[in-house]
Amino acid sequence: LSRSDLATRLESAADRLHRPSTLVCVIGDFKQGKSMLVNAVIGRDVCPVDDDVSTVNFTAAHIADSVQARVRRSVDGQPKTEDVALEDVWRFVTESGSVDDRAGVDLVEIGVPSRGLPAGVVIIDTPGVGGLLDQNAAATLGYLRVVDAAVFVCDASQELTAPEVDFLSRANQICPNLLVVVTKTDLYPSWDRIVELDREHLAKRGMPVDPVPVSAAVFREGIRRDLPDLTVESGIPRLRELLVEQVVTGARERSAAYAVSEVGWAIERLREPLEAELVVLEDPDRADETVAVLSAAEARLEMLRAAGSRWSTVLNDHF
């Protein structure tokens, strides 16, 4: 059997098992404070932040001995890498950059000296998901298969919406190691009530996740004024601790478990057609019955593929 789809998934699991770094993907809707949160966790301004401009490309930030920024893109189907200045990163990852700058960009990698996180941890800032059927949401969900943890970011202005909870449920199925962070607590006095409501919504969907309230602005002010109590109040130090406790510790074991589950899933997909063939070989009299069932299934698939089918049109549009 030729199953390139299975081979791709198994190769991805193998790459995850053997890589030396720990990947943490920061996800969420537009304008929730993802980029500012990444900067606070890293301890340096690595991701562009603007109240009126959104992130449109993936940015991977990690600890390095010196400041470095690199743009990886596809040009005419071929990979291309370009070193850029840190202050120019906004051109490639935000909507304020030119179309030419953003064209074909797959990933922007940034390395900075910092004590924010242990070496080897990579924080990935993602474009806003913009809803369950948004193309960015599909890309982000696909990306979650290769990361060690996901941090879902929502702000304290309102409780989680139904689409957000649905997205979180799907994300949690793909990446069980999930943290939920409620940002901008400095702007909303009732943030503790919002956190409690979010906790209840997640519990109802079978996700016993305890949301982490933070304020990147308060953390930044605490650092600027050298006030340790203020930085602790911001929640960022606690979030860093959780990342180390829940993500870095045991990352290799989780990668091994994930690889085993992917192998088991692939074996099941390969076994199904062989079992059907075995039934026919052991009982030739059932061959006509089996063929009839398969023909009916094929006919139904052709009907569903018809140009007028609503689900097919919606699926193609969103891909």
Short mmCIF file of C-alpha atoms in Angstrom, two decimals:
data_model
loop_
_atom_site.label_atom_id
_atom_site.label_comp_id
_atom_site.label_asym_id
_atom_site.label_seq_id
_atom_site.Cartn_x
_atom_site.Cartn_y
_atom_site.Cartn_z
CA LEU A 1 0.00 0.00 0.00
CA SER A 2 1.22 3.47 -0.87
CA ARG A 3 0.19 5.84 1.94
CA SER A 4 2.22 9.03 1.72
CA ASP A 5 -0.18 10.66 4.21
CA LEU A 6 0.75 8.13 6.88
CA ALA A 7 4.44 8.46 6.06
CA THR A 8 4.24 12.25 6.52
CA ARG A 9 2.61 11.92 9.95
CA LEU A 10 5.14 9.34 11.10
CA GLU A 11 8.06 11.45 9.87
CA SER A 12 6.64 14.41 11.81
CA ALA A 13 6.40 12.29 14.98
CA ALA A 14 10.00 11.08 14.49
CA ASP A 15 11.25 14.65 14.02
CA ARG A 16 9.49 15.71 17.22
CA LEU A 17 11.02 12.80 19.13
CA HIS A 18 14.58 13.59 18.06
CA ARG A 19 14.67 17.38 18.14
CA PRO A 20 16.63 18.95 21.03
CA SER A 21 14.31 21.93 21.57
CA THR A 22 10.93 22.28 23.32
CA LEU A 23 8.29 24.06 21.23
CA VAL A 24 5.51 26.12 22.83
CA CYS A 25 2.86 27.53 20.47
CA VAL A 26 0.99 30.68 21.58
CA ILE A 27 -2.47 30.78 19.99
CA GLY A 28 -5.64 32.84 20.25
CA ASP A 29 -7.84 35.36 18.48
CA PHE A 30 -6.68 38.71 17.12
CA LYS A 31 -5.72 41.52 19.53
CA GLN A 32 -5.66 39.39 22.68
CA GLY A 33 -2.10 40.34 23.63
CA LYS A 34 -0.25 37.28 22.31
CA SER A 35 2.82 39.14 21.04
CA MET A 36 3.11 41.24 24.21
CA LEU A 37 2.82 38.06 26.28
CA VAL A 38 5.62 36.39 24.30
CA ASN A 39 7.83 39.43 24.92
CA ALA A 40 7.12 39.29 28.66
CA VAL A 41 7.80 35.55 28.92
CA ILE A 42 11.05 35.81 26.94
CA GLY A 43 12.05 38.96 28.82
CA ARG A 44 12.90 40.94 25.68
CA ASP A 45 10.97 42.79 22.97
CA VAL A 46 11.18 40.22 20.20
CA CYS A 47 7.69 40.39 18.67
CA PRO A 48 6.29 43.64 17.22
CA VAL A 49 3.40 45.05 19.28
CA ASP A 50 0.87 47.57 17.96
CA ASP A 51 -2.70 48.29 19.04
CA ASP A 52 -3.84 48.73 15.44
CA VAL A 53 -1.73 46.11 13.64
CA SER A 54 -2.08 42.31 13.75
CA THR A 55 0.47 39.52 13.43
CA VAL A 56 0.11 37.70 10.11
CA ASN A 57 3.06 35.26 10.09
CA PHE A 58 4.57 32.78 12.54
CA THR A 59 7.43 34.01 14.74
CA ALA A 60 9.67 31.65 16.74
CA ALA A 61 11.62 33.24 19.63
CA HIS A 62 14.35 31.48 21.61
CA ILE A 63 17.28 32.18 23.91
CA ALA A 64 20.60 32.73 22.10
CA ASP A 65 24.08 34.01 22.90
CA SER A 66 23.58 37.04 20.66
CA VAL A 67 20.74 38.89 18.94
CA GLN A 68 19.78 37.29 15.64
CA ALA A 69 16.78 37.36 13.31
CA ARG A 70 16.21 35.18 10.28
CA VAL A 71 13.37 35.03 7.73
CA ARG A 72 12.54 31.68 6.14
CA ARG A 73 10.35 31.79 3.04
CA SER A 74 9.49 29.85 -0.08
CA VAL A 75 10.41 31.42 -3.42
CA ASP A 76 9.23 29.55 -6.54
CA GLY A 77 8.89 26.42 -4.45
CA GLN A 78 12.43 26.66 -3.10
CA PRO A 79 13.35 27.47 0.53
CA LYS A 80 15.21 30.74 1.07
CA THR A 81 16.77 32.11 4.27
CA GLU A 82 17.54 35.78 4.90
CA ASP A 83 19.20 37.41 7.91
CA VAL A 84 17.50 40.64 8.97
CA ALA A 85 17.86 43.24 11.73
CA LEU A 86 15.70 42.71 14.82
CA GLU A 87 14.14 46.17 14.40
CA ASP A 88 13.01 45.19 10.88
CA VAL A 89 11.13 42.03 11.90
CA TRP A 90 7.79 43.89 11.83
CA ARG A 91 8.05 44.13 8.04
CA PHE A 92 7.77 40.35 7.71
CA VAL A 93 5.31 39.40 10.48
CA THR A 94 2.73 42.20 10.70
CA GLU A 95 0.07 43.46 8.31
CA SER A 96 1.83 46.84 8.16
CA GLY A 97 4.69 45.28 6.21
CA SER A 98 4.62 45.43 2.44
CA VAL A 99 3.15 42.60 0.36
CA ASP A 100 6.59 41.87 -1.07
CA ASP A 101 8.17 41.62 2.39
CA ARG A 102 5.48 39.22 3.60
CA ALA A 103 5.26 37.13 0.44
CA GLY A 104 6.05 33.46 0.92
CA VAL A 105 7.21 33.86 4.53
CA ASP A 106 6.95 30.54 6.39
CA LEU A 107 8.62 31.50 9.64
CA VAL A 108 10.64 34.29 11.27
CA GLU A 109 13.21 33.03 13.81
CA ILE A 110 14.49 35.36 16.54
CA GLY A 111 17.20 34.64 19.09
CA VAL A 112 18.06 36.96 22.00
CA PRO A 113 20.12 36.74 25.20
CA SER A 114 17.69 36.47 28.13
CA ARG A 115 17.08 34.80 31.46
CA GLY A 116 13.35 34.53 30.92
CA LEU A 117 13.32 30.83 30.05
CA PRO A 118 15.74 27.88 29.96
CA ALA A 119 17.82 27.41 26.82
CA GLY A 120 16.15 25.14 24.30
CA VAL A 121 12.63 26.50 24.77
CA VAL A 122 11.14 28.04 21.64
CA ILE A 123 8.05 30.28 21.97
CA ILE A 124 6.03 30.53 18.74
CA ASP A 125 3.82 33.58 18.22
CA THR A 126 1.00 32.84 15.76
CA PRO A 127 -1.47 34.90 13.71
CA GLY A 128 -4.92 35.34 15.27
CA VAL A 129 -7.19 32.38 14.62
CA GLY A 130 -10.18 34.62 13.85
CA GLY A 131 -12.78 31.87 14.31
CA LEU A 132 -13.03 28.13 13.86
CA LEU A 133 -13.18 28.19 10.07
CA ASP A 134 -10.53 30.84 9.48
CA GLN A 135 -7.54 29.72 7.41
CA ASN A 136 -5.20 30.82 10.20
CA ALA A 137 -7.09 28.55 12.61
CA ALA A 138 -6.60 25.58 10.28
CA ALA A 139 -2.90 26.33 9.95
CA THR A 140 -2.51 26.72 13.71
CA LEU A 141 -4.34 23.47 14.48
CA GLY A 142 -2.09 21.67 12.00
CA TYR A 143 0.97 23.20 13.63
CA LEU A 144 -0.08 21.91 17.05
CA ARG A 145 0.76 18.35 15.98
CA VAL A 146 4.48 19.09 16.13
CA VAL A 147 4.71 21.23 19.28
CA ASP A 148 5.15 20.18 22.91
CA ALA A 149 2.57 22.56 24.38
CA ALA A 150 0.02 25.20 23.44
CA VAL A 151 -0.75 28.44 25.29
CA PHE A 152 -4.20 29.79 24.43
CA VAL A 153 -4.47 33.55 25.04
CA CYS A 154 -7.71 35.42 25.73
CA ASP A 155 -8.13 38.75 27.49
CA ALA A 156 -10.12 39.66 30.59
CA SER A 157 -12.66 41.82 28.76
CA GLN A 158 -15.15 38.94 28.48
CA GLU A 159 -15.55 35.25 29.19
CA LEU A 160 -14.64 32.62 26.61
CA THR A 161 -17.08 32.54 23.69
CA ALA A 162 -18.62 29.34 22.33
CA PRO A 163 -16.38 29.38 19.20
CA GLU A 164 -13.32 29.84 21.42
CA VAL A 165 -14.29 26.90 23.60
CA ASP A 166 -14.90 24.79 20.48
CA PHE A 167 -11.49 25.75 19.12
CA LEU A 168 -9.88 24.97 22.49
CA SER A 169 -11.54 21.56 22.55
CA ARG A 170 -10.11 20.72 19.12
CA ALA A 171 -6.70 22.11 20.06
CA ASN A 172 -6.69 20.08 23.28
CA GLN A 173 -7.38 16.88 21.34
CA ILE A 174 -4.36 17.55 19.13
CA CYS A 175 -2.11 18.91 21.89
CA PRO A 176 -3.18 17.70 25.36
CA ASN A 177 -0.52 19.83 27.07
CA LEU A 178 -2.56 23.05 27.07
CA LEU A 179 -2.38 26.25 29.13
CA VAL A 180 -5.01 29.00 29.05
CA VAL A 181 -3.78 32.52 29.83
CA VAL A 182 -6.12 35.46 30.54
CA THR A 183 -4.30 38.70 29.68
CA LYS A 184 -4.83 42.43 30.34
CA THR A 185 -5.95 41.97 33.95
CA ASP A 186 -4.73 45.51 34.64
CA LEU A 187 -7.46 46.92 32.39
CA TYR A 188 -10.47 45.06 33.79
CA PRO A 189 -11.31 45.17 37.53
CA SER A 190 -13.59 42.10 37.26
CA TRP A 191 -10.89 39.90 35.74
CA ASP A 192 -11.15 37.35 38.58
CA ARG A 193 -14.82 36.75 37.74
CA ILE A 194 -13.92 36.27 34.07
CA VAL A 195 -11.23 33.74 35.01
CA GLU A 196 -13.77 31.79 37.09
CA LEU A 197 -16.30 31.75 34.23
CA ASP A 198 -13.61 30.56 31.83
CA ARG A 199 -12.71 27.77 34.24
CA GLU A 200 -16.36 26.68 34.36
CA HIS A 201 -16.72 26.71 30.55
CA LEU A 202 -13.61 24.56 30.15
CA ALA A 203 -14.70 22.11 32.85
CA LYS A 204 -18.06 21.61 31.12
CA ARG A 205 -16.20 20.53 27.98
CA GLY A 206 -14.07 18.06 29.91
CA MET A 207 -10.98 20.27 30.09
CA PRO A 208 -9.93 20.72 33.74
CA VAL A 209 -7.65 23.63 32.85
CA ASP A 210 -6.96 26.35 35.41
CA PRO A 211 -6.65 29.69 33.53
CA VAL A 212 -3.61 31.80 34.43
CA PRO A 213 -4.32 35.55 34.85
CA VAL A 214 -1.48 37.84 33.74
CA SER A 215 -0.67 41.42 32.83
CA ALA A 216 2.29 41.95 30.53
CA ALA A 217 1.96 45.72 31.05
CA VAL A 218 2.26 45.38 34.85
CA PHE A 219 5.25 43.06 34.41
CA ARG A 220 6.92 45.56 32.12
CA GLU A 221 6.33 48.36 34.63
CA GLY A 222 7.67 46.24 37.48
CA ILE A 223 10.88 45.59 35.55
CA ARG A 224 11.22 49.26 34.57
CA ARG A 225 10.78 50.48 38.15
CA ASP A 226 12.70 47.55 39.68
CA LEU A 227 9.74 46.49 41.84
CA PRO A 228 9.85 42.70 42.36
CA ASP A 229 6.43 42.64 44.07
CA LEU A 230 4.87 44.25 40.99
CA THR A 231 6.44 41.71 38.64
CA VAL A 232 5.11 38.87 40.81
CA GLU A 233 1.65 40.48 40.83
CA SER A 234 1.70 40.51 37.03
CA GLY A 235 1.48 36.69 36.93
CA ILE A 236 4.32 36.37 34.41
CA PRO A 237 6.77 34.69 36.84
CA ARG A 238 4.08 32.12 37.69
CA LEU A 239 3.44 31.48 34.00
CA ARG A 240 7.16 30.90 33.47
CA GLU A 241 7.15 28.39 36.32
CA LEU A 242 4.21 26.55 34.78
CA LEU A 243 5.95 26.42 31.41
CA VAL A 244 8.97 24.78 33.03
CA GLU A 245 6.89 22.44 35.22
CA GLN A 246 4.31 21.38 32.62
CA VAL A 247 6.24 21.76 29.38
CA VAL A 248 10.00 21.48 29.70
CA THR A 249 9.90 18.77 32.36
CA GLY A 250 8.85 15.51 30.73
CA ALA A 251 8.82 16.87 27.16
CA ARG A 252 10.89 13.95 25.85
CA GLU A 253 8.59 11.39 27.49
CA ARG A 254 5.52 13.03 25.97
CA SER A 255 7.16 13.06 22.55
CA ALA A 256 7.84 9.33 22.87
CA ALA A 257 4.23 8.67 23.89
CA TYR A 258 3.01 10.76 20.96
CA ALA A 259 5.23 8.81 18.55
CA VAL A 260 3.86 5.51 19.86
CA SER A 261 0.27 6.71 19.45
CA GLU A 262 0.96 7.86 15.88
CA VAL A 263 2.48 4.47 15.00
CA GLY A 264 -0.58 2.73 16.45
CA TRP A 265 -2.91 5.02 14.48
CA ALA A 266 -0.99 4.33 11.24
CA ILE A 267 -1.10 0.57 11.83
CA GLU A 268 -4.89 0.73 12.24
CA ARG A 269 -5.23 2.63 8.95
CA LEU A 270 -3.11 0.01 7.17
CA ARG A 271 -4.92 -2.92 8.76
CA GLU A 272 -8.43 -1.91 7.73
CA PRO A 273 -8.12 -2.62 3.96
CA LEU A 274 -6.15 -5.80 4.65
CA GLU A 275 -8.88 -7.09 6.97
CA ALA A 276 -11.50 -6.41 4.31
CA GLU A 277 -9.43 -8.33 1.76
CA LEU A 278 -8.93 -11.20 4.23
CA VAL A 279 -12.69 -11.53 4.73
CA VAL A 280 -13.16 -12.04 1.00
CA LEU A 281 -10.30 -14.54 0.76
CA GLU A 282 -11.61 -16.63 3.69
CA ASP A 283 -15.22 -16.55 2.49
CA PRO A 284 -15.44 -16.10 -1.30
CA ASP A 285 -19.24 -16.25 -1.08
CA ARG A 286 -19.16 -12.87 0.68
CA ALA A 287 -17.22 -11.25 -2.15
CA ASP A 288 -20.33 -10.01 -3.94
CA GLU A 289 -21.73 -8.62 -0.67
CA THR A 290 -18.46 -6.83 0.11
CA VAL A 291 -18.24 -5.37 -3.39
CA ALA A 292 -21.85 -4.17 -3.16
CA VAL A 293 -21.14 -2.39 0.15
CA LEU A 294 -18.03 -0.75 -1.24
CA SER A 295 -19.83 0.29 -4.43
CA ALA A 296 -22.62 1.90 -2.39
CA ALA A 297 -20.04 3.76 -0.31
CA GLU A 298 -18.26 4.91 -3.46
CA ALA A 299 -21.53 6.11 -4.99
CA ARG A 300 -22.33 8.09 -1.83
CA LEU A 301 -18.88 9.67 -1.87
CA GLU A 302 -19.36 10.70 -5.49
CA MET A 303 -22.68 12.29 -4.56
CA LEU A 304 -21.05 14.18 -1.70
CA ARG A 305 -18.28 15.34 -4.02
CA ALA A 306 -20.82 16.84 -6.42
CA ALA A 307 -20.24 20.51 -7.17
CA GLY A 308 -23.58 21.48 -5.64
CA SER A 309 -22.80 19.93 -2.24
CA ARG A 310 -22.70 22.65 0.37
CA TRP A 311 -20.16 20.98 2.68
CA SER A 312 -17.68 20.44 -0.16
CA THR A 313 -17.90 24.07 -1.24
CA VAL A 314 -17.44 25.34 2.32
CA LEU A 315 -14.51 22.99 2.94
CA ASN A 316 -12.70 24.03 -0.25
CA ASP A 317 -13.34 27.71 0.36
CA HIS A 318 -11.84 27.62 3.84
CA PHE A 319 -8.84 25.55 2.84
#
